[in-house]
Coordinates of N, CA and C in Angstrom, one line a residue:
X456 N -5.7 23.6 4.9 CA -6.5 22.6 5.6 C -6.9 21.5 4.6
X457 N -7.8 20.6 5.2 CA -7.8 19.8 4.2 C -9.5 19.8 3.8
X458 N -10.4 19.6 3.1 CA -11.4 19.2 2.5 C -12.3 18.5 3.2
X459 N -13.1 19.3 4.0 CA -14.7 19.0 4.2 C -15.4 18.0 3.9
X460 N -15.7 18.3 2.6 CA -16.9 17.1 2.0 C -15.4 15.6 1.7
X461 N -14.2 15.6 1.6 CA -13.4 14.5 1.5 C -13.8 13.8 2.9
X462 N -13.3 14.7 3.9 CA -13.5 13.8 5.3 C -14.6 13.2 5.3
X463 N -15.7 14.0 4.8 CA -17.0 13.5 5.5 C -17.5 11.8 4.5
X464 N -16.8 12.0 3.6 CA -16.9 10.7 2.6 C -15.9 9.8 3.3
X465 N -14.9 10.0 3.6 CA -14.1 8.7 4.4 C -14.7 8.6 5.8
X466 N -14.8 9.7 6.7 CA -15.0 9.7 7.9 C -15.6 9.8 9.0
X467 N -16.9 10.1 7.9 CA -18.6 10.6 9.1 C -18.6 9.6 10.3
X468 N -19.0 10.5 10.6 CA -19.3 9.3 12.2 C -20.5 8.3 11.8
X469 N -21.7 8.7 10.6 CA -22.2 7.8 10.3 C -21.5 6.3 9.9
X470 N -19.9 6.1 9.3 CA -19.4 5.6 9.0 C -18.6 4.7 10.2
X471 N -17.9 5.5 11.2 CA -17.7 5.0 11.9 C -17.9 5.6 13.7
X472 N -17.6 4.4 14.2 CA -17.8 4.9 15.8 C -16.6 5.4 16.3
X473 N -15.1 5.3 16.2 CA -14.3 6.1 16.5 C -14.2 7.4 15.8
X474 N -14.2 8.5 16.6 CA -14.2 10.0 15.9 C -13.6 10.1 14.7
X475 N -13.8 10.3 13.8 CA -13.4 10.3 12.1 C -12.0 11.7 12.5
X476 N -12.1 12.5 13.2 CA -11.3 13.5 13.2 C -9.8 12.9 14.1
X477 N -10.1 12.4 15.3 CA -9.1 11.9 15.7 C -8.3 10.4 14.9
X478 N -9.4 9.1 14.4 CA -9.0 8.3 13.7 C -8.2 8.9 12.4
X479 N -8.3 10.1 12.2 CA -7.8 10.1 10.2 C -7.2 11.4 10.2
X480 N -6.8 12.2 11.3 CA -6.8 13.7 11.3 C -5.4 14.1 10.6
X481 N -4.6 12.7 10.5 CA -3.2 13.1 9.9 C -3.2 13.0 8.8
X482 N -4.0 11.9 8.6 CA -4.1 11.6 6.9 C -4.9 12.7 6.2
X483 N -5.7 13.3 6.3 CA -6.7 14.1 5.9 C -5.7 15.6 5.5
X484 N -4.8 15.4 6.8 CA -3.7 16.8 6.6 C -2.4 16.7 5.9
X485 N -2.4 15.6 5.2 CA -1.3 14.9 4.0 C -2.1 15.2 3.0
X486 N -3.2 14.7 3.1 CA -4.0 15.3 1.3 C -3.8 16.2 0.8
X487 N -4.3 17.5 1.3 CA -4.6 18.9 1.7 C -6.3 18.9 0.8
X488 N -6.2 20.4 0.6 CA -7.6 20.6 0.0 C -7.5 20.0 -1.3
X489 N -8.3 18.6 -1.5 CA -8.2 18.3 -3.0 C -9.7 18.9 -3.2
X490 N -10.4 19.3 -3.1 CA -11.7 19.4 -3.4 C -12.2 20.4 -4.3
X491 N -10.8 21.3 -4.2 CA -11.0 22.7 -4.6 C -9.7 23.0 -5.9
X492 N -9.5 23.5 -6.6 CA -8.0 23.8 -7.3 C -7.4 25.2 -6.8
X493 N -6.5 25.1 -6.3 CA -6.2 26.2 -5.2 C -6.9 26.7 -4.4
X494 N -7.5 26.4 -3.9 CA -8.8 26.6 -2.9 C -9.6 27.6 -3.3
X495 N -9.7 27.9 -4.7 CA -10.8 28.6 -5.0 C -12.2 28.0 -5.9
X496 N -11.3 27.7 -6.8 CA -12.5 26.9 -7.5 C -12.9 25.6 -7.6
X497 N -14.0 25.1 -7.0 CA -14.2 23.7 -6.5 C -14.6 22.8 -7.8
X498 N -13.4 21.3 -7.5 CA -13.9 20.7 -8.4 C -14.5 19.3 -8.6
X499 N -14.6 19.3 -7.1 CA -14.9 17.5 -6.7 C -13.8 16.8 -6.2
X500 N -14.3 15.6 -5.4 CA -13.1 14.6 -4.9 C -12.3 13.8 -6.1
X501 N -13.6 13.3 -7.0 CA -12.8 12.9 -7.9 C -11.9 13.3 -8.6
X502 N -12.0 14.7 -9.2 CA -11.1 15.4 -10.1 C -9.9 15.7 -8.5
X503 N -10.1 15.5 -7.5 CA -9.0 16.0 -6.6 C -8.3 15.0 -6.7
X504 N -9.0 13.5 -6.3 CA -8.6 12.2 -6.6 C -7.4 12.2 -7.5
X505 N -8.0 12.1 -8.8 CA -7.5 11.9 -10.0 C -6.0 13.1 -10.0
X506 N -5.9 14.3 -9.7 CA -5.3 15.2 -9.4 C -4.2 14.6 -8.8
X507 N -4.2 14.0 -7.8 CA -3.5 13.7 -6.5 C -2.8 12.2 -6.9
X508 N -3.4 11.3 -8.3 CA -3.0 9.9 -8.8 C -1.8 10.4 -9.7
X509 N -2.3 11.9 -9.7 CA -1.0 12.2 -11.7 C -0.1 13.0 -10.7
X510 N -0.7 14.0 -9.9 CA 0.5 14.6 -9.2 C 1.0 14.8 -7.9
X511 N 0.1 13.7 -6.9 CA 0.4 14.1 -5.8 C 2.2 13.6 -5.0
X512 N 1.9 13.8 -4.2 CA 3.4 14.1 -3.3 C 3.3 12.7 -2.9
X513 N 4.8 12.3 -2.2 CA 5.0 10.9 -1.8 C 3.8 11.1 -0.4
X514 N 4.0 12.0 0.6 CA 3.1 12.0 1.7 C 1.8 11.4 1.1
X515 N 1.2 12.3 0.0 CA -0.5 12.7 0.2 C -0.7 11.4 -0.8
X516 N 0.4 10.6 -1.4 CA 0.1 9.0 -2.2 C 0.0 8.3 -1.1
X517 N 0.8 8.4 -0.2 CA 0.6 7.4 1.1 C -0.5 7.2 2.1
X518 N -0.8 9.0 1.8 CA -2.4 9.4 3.0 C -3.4 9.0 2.2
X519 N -3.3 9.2 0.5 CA -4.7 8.5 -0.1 C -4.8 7.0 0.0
X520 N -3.5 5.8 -0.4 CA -3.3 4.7 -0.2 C -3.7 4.4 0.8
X521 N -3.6 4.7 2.2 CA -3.4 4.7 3.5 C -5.5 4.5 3.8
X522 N -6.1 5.4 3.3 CA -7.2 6.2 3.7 C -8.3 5.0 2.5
X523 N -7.8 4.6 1.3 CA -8.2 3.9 0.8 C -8.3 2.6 1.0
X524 N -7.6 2.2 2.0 CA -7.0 0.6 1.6 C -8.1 -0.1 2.8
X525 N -8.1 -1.2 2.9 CA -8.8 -2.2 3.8 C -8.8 -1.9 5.0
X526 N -7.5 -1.7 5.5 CA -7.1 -1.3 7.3 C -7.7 -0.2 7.6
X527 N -8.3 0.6 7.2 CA -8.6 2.6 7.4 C -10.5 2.4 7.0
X528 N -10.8 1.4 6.3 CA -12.2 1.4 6.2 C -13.1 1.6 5.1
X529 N -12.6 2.4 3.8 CA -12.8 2.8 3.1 C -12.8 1.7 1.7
X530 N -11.8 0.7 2.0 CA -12.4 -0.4 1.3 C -12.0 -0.6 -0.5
X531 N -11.3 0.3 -1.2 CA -11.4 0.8 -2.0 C -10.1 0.2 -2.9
X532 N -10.5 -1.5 -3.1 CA -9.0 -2.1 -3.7 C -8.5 -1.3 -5.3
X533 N -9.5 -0.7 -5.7 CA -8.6 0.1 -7.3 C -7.9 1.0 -7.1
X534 N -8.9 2.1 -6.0 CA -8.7 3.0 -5.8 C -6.5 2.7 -5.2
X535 N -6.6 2.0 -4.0 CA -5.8 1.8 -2.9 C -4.5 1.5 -4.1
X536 N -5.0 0.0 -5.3 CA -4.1 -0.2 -6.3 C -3.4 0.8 -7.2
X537 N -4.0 1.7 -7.6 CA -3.7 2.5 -8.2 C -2.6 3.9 -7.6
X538 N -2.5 4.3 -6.2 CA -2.2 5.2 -5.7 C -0.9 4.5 -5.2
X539 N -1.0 2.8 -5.0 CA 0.2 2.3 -4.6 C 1.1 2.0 -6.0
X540 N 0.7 2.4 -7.1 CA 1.1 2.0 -8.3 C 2.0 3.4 -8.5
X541 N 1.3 4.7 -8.2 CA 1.8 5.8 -8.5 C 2.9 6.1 -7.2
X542 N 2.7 5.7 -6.0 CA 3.8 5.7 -4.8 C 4.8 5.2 -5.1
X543 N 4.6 3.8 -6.6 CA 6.5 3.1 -6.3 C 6.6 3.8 -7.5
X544 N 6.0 4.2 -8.7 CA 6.7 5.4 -9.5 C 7.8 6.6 -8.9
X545 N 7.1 7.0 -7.4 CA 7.9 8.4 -7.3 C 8.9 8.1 -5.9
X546 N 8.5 6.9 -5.3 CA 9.8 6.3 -4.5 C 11.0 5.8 -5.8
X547 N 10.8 4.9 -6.6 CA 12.0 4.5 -7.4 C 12.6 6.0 -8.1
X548 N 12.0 7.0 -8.5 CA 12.5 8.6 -9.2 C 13.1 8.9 -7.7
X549 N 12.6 9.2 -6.7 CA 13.5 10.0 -5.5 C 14.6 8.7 -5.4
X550 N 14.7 7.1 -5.2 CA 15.5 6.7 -4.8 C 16.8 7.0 -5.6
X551 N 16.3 7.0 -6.9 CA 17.9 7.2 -8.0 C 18.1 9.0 -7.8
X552 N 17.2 9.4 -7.4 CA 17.7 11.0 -7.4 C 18.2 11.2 -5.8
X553 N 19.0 9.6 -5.1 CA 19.1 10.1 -3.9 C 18.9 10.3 -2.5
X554 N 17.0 10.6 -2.7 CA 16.1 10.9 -1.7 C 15.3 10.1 -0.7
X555 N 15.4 8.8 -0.9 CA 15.1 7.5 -0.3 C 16.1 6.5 -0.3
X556 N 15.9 6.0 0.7 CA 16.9 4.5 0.7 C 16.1 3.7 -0.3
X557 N 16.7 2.4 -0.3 CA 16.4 1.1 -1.1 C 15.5 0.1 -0.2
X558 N 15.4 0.5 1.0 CA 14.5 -0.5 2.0 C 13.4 0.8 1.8
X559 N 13.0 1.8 1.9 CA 11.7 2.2 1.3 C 11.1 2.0 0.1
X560 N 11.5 2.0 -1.1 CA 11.8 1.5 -2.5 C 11.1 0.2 -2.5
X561 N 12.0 -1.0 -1.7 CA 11.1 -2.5 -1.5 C 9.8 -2.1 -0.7
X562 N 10.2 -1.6 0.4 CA 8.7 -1.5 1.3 C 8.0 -1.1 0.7
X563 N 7.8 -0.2 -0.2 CA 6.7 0.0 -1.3 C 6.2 -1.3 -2.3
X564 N 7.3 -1.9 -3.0 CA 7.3 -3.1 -3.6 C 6.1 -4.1 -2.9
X565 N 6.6 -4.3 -1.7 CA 5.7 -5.0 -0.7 C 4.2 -4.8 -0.5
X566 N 4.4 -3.3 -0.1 CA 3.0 -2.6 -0.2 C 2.2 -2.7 -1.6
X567 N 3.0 -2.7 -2.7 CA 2.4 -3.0 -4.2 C 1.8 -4.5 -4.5
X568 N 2.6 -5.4 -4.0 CA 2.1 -7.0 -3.8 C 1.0 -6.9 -2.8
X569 N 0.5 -6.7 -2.0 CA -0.5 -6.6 -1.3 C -1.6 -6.0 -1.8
X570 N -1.4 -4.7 -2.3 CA -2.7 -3.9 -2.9 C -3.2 -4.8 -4.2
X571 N -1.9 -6.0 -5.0 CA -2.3 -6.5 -6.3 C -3.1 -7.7 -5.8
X572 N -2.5 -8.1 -4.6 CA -3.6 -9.7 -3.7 C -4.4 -9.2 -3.4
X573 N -5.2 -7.9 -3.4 CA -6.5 -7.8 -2.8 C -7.5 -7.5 -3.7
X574 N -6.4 -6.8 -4.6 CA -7.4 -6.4 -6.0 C -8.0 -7.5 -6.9
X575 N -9.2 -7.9 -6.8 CA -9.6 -9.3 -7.9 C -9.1 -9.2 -9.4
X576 N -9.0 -8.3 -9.9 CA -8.9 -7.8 -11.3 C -7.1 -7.9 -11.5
X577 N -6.8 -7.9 -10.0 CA -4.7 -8.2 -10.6 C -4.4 -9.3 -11.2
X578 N -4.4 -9.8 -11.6 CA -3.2 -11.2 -12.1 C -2.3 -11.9 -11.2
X579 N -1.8 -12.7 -10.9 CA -1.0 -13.4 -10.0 C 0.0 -12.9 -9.9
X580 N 0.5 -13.2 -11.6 CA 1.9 -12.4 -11.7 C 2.5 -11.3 -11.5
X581 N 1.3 -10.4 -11.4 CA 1.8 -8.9 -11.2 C 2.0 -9.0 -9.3
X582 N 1.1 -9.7 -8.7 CA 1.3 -9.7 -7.3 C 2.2 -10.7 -7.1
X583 N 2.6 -12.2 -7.7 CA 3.9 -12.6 -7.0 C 5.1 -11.9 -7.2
X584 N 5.3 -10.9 -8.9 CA 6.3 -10.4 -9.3 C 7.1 -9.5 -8.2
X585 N 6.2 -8.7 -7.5 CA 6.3 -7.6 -6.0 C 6.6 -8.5 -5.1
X586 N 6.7 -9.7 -4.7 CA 6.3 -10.4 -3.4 C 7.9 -11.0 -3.8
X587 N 8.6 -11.6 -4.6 CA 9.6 -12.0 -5.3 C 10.9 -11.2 -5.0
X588 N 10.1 -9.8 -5.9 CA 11.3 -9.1 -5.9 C 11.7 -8.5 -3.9
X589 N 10.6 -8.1 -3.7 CA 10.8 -7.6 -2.2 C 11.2 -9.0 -1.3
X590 N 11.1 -10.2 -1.7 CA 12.2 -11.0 -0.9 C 13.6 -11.5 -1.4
X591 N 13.5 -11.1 -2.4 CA 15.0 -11.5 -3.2 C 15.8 -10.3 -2.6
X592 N 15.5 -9.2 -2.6 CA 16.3 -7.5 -2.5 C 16.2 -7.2 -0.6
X593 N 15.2 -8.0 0.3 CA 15.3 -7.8 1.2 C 16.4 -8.7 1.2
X594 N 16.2 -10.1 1.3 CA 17.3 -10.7 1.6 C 18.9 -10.5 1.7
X595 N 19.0 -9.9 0.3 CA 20.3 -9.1 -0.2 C 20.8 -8.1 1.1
X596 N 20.0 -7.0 0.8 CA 19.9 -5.6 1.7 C 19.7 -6.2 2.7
X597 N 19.0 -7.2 3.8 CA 19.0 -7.0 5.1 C 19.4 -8.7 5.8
X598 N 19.8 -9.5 5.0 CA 19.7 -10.8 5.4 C 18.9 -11.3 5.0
X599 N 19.0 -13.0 5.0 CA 17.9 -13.9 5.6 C 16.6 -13.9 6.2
X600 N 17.1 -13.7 7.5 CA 16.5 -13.7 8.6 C 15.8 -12.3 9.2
X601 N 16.0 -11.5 8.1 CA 15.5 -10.2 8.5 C 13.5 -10.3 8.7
X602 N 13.2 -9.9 9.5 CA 11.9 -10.0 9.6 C 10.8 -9.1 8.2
X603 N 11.7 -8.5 7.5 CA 10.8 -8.1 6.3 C 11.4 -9.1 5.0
X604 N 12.1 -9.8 5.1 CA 12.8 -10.8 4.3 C 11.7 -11.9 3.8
X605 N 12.1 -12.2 6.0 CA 10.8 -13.5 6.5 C 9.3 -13.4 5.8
X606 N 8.9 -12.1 5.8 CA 7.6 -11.6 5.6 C 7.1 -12.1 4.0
X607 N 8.0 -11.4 2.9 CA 8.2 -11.7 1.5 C 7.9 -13.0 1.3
X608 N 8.9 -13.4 1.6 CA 8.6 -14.9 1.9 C 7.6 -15.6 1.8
X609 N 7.1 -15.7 3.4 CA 5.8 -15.9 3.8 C 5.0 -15.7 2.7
X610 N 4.8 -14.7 2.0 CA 3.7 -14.4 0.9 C 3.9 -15.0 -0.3
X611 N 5.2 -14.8 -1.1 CA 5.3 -16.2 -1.8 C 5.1 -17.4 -1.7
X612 N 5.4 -18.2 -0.8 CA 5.3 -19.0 -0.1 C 3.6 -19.7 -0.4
X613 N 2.9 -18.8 0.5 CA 1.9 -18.7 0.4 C 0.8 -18.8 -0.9
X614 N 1.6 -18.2 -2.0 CA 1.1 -18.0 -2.9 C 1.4 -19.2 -4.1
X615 N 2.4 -19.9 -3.9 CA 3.2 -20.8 -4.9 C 2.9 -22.1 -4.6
X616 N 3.2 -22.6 -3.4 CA 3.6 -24.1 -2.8 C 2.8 -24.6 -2.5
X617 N 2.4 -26.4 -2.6 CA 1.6 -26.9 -2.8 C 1.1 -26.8 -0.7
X618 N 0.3 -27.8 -0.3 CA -0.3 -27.3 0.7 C 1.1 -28.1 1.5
X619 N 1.9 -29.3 1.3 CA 2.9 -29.8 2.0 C 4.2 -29.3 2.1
X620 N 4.1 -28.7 0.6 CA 5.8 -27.8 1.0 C 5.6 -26.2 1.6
X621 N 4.3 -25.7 1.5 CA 3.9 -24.4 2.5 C 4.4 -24.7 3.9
X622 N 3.8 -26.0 4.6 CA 3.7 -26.1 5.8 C 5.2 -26.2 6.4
X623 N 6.1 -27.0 5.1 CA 7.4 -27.4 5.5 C 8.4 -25.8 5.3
X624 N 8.1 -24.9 4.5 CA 8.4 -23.6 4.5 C 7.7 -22.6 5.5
X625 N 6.6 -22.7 5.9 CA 6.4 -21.5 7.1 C 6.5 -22.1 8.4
X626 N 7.5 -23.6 8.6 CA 8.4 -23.9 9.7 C 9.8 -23.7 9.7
X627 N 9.6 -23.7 8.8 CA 11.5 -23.1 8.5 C 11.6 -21.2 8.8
X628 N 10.6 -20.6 8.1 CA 10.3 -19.2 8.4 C 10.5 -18.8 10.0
X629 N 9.0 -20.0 10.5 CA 9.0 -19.7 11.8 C 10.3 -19.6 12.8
X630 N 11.1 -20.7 12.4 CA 12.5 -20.8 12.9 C 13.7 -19.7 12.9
X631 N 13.3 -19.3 11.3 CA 13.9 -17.9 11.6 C 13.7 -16.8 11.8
X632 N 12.4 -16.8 12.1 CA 11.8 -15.2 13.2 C 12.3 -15.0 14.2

């Protein structure tokens, strides 16, 4: 199962008004018990945390990223940066060993440019460098016009061009949605 006092830190109902068990009950069962080291000896969230940043599984990087990030409530841009940092480590090792396509691979990329735009403490470069590569390699791999291409885009875009060539670029975008 998964960890008690974890839920109750993301999920109290003091936290939120939708049931913390139904809002998060998948993610919480992607973790598993970090709270404990083999479910015997308890060591805290953090050391579970930290546990789960050096070794966790592609699932339970995606259910902490997932559980930490903006959309889920928890708010937690280092936290969210860091776990999306360790997600495209072990997507690019499964992709060369095989185990993932190359459109998961970028979708991570993508997900990595977003966690570095939210984090104050990223640099530009490290977030356009993600936003770049996931529209250069979408484009390749799915087209143009592919709606995760368009997306890339859009965020470069957004991030680069003066306020007149944005507007003249996210009508061209729009055109090709």
């Amino acid at each position: 199962g998964y960890n008690a006092y974890f839920q109750d830190l993301f999920a109290s109902p003091r936290r939120s008004r939708i049931s913390p068990h139904l809002k998060w009950e998948g993610w919480f069962a992607k973790l598993g018990d970090i709270g404990t080291l083999g479910g015997k000896v308890p060591t805290g969230v953090t050391a579970g945390v930290l546990r789960l940043l050096r070794y966790g599984s592609r699932a339970q990087l995606e259910a902490l990223a997932e559980l930490a990030g903006k959309e889920e409530g928890f708010d937690d841009a280092g936290l969210t940066l860091e776990a999306r940092k360790r997600l495209q480590r072990v997507l690019e090792k499964a992709h060369k060993a095989g185990k993932v396509t190359e459109e998961d691979v970028l979708d991570g990329v993508h997900q990595l440019g977003e966690a570095h735009m939210w984090f104050e403490e990223s640099t530009e470069d490290e977030m356009l460098d993600c936003f770049e590569r996931a529209k250069e390699e979408f484009v390749r791999l799915l087209g143009e016009d592919s709606a995760k291409a368009v997306n890339a885009a859009y965020k470069v875009a957004w991030q680069t061009l003066r306020v007149d060539e944005r507007i003249t670029e996210f009508r061209r975008l729009w055109e090709m949605a």
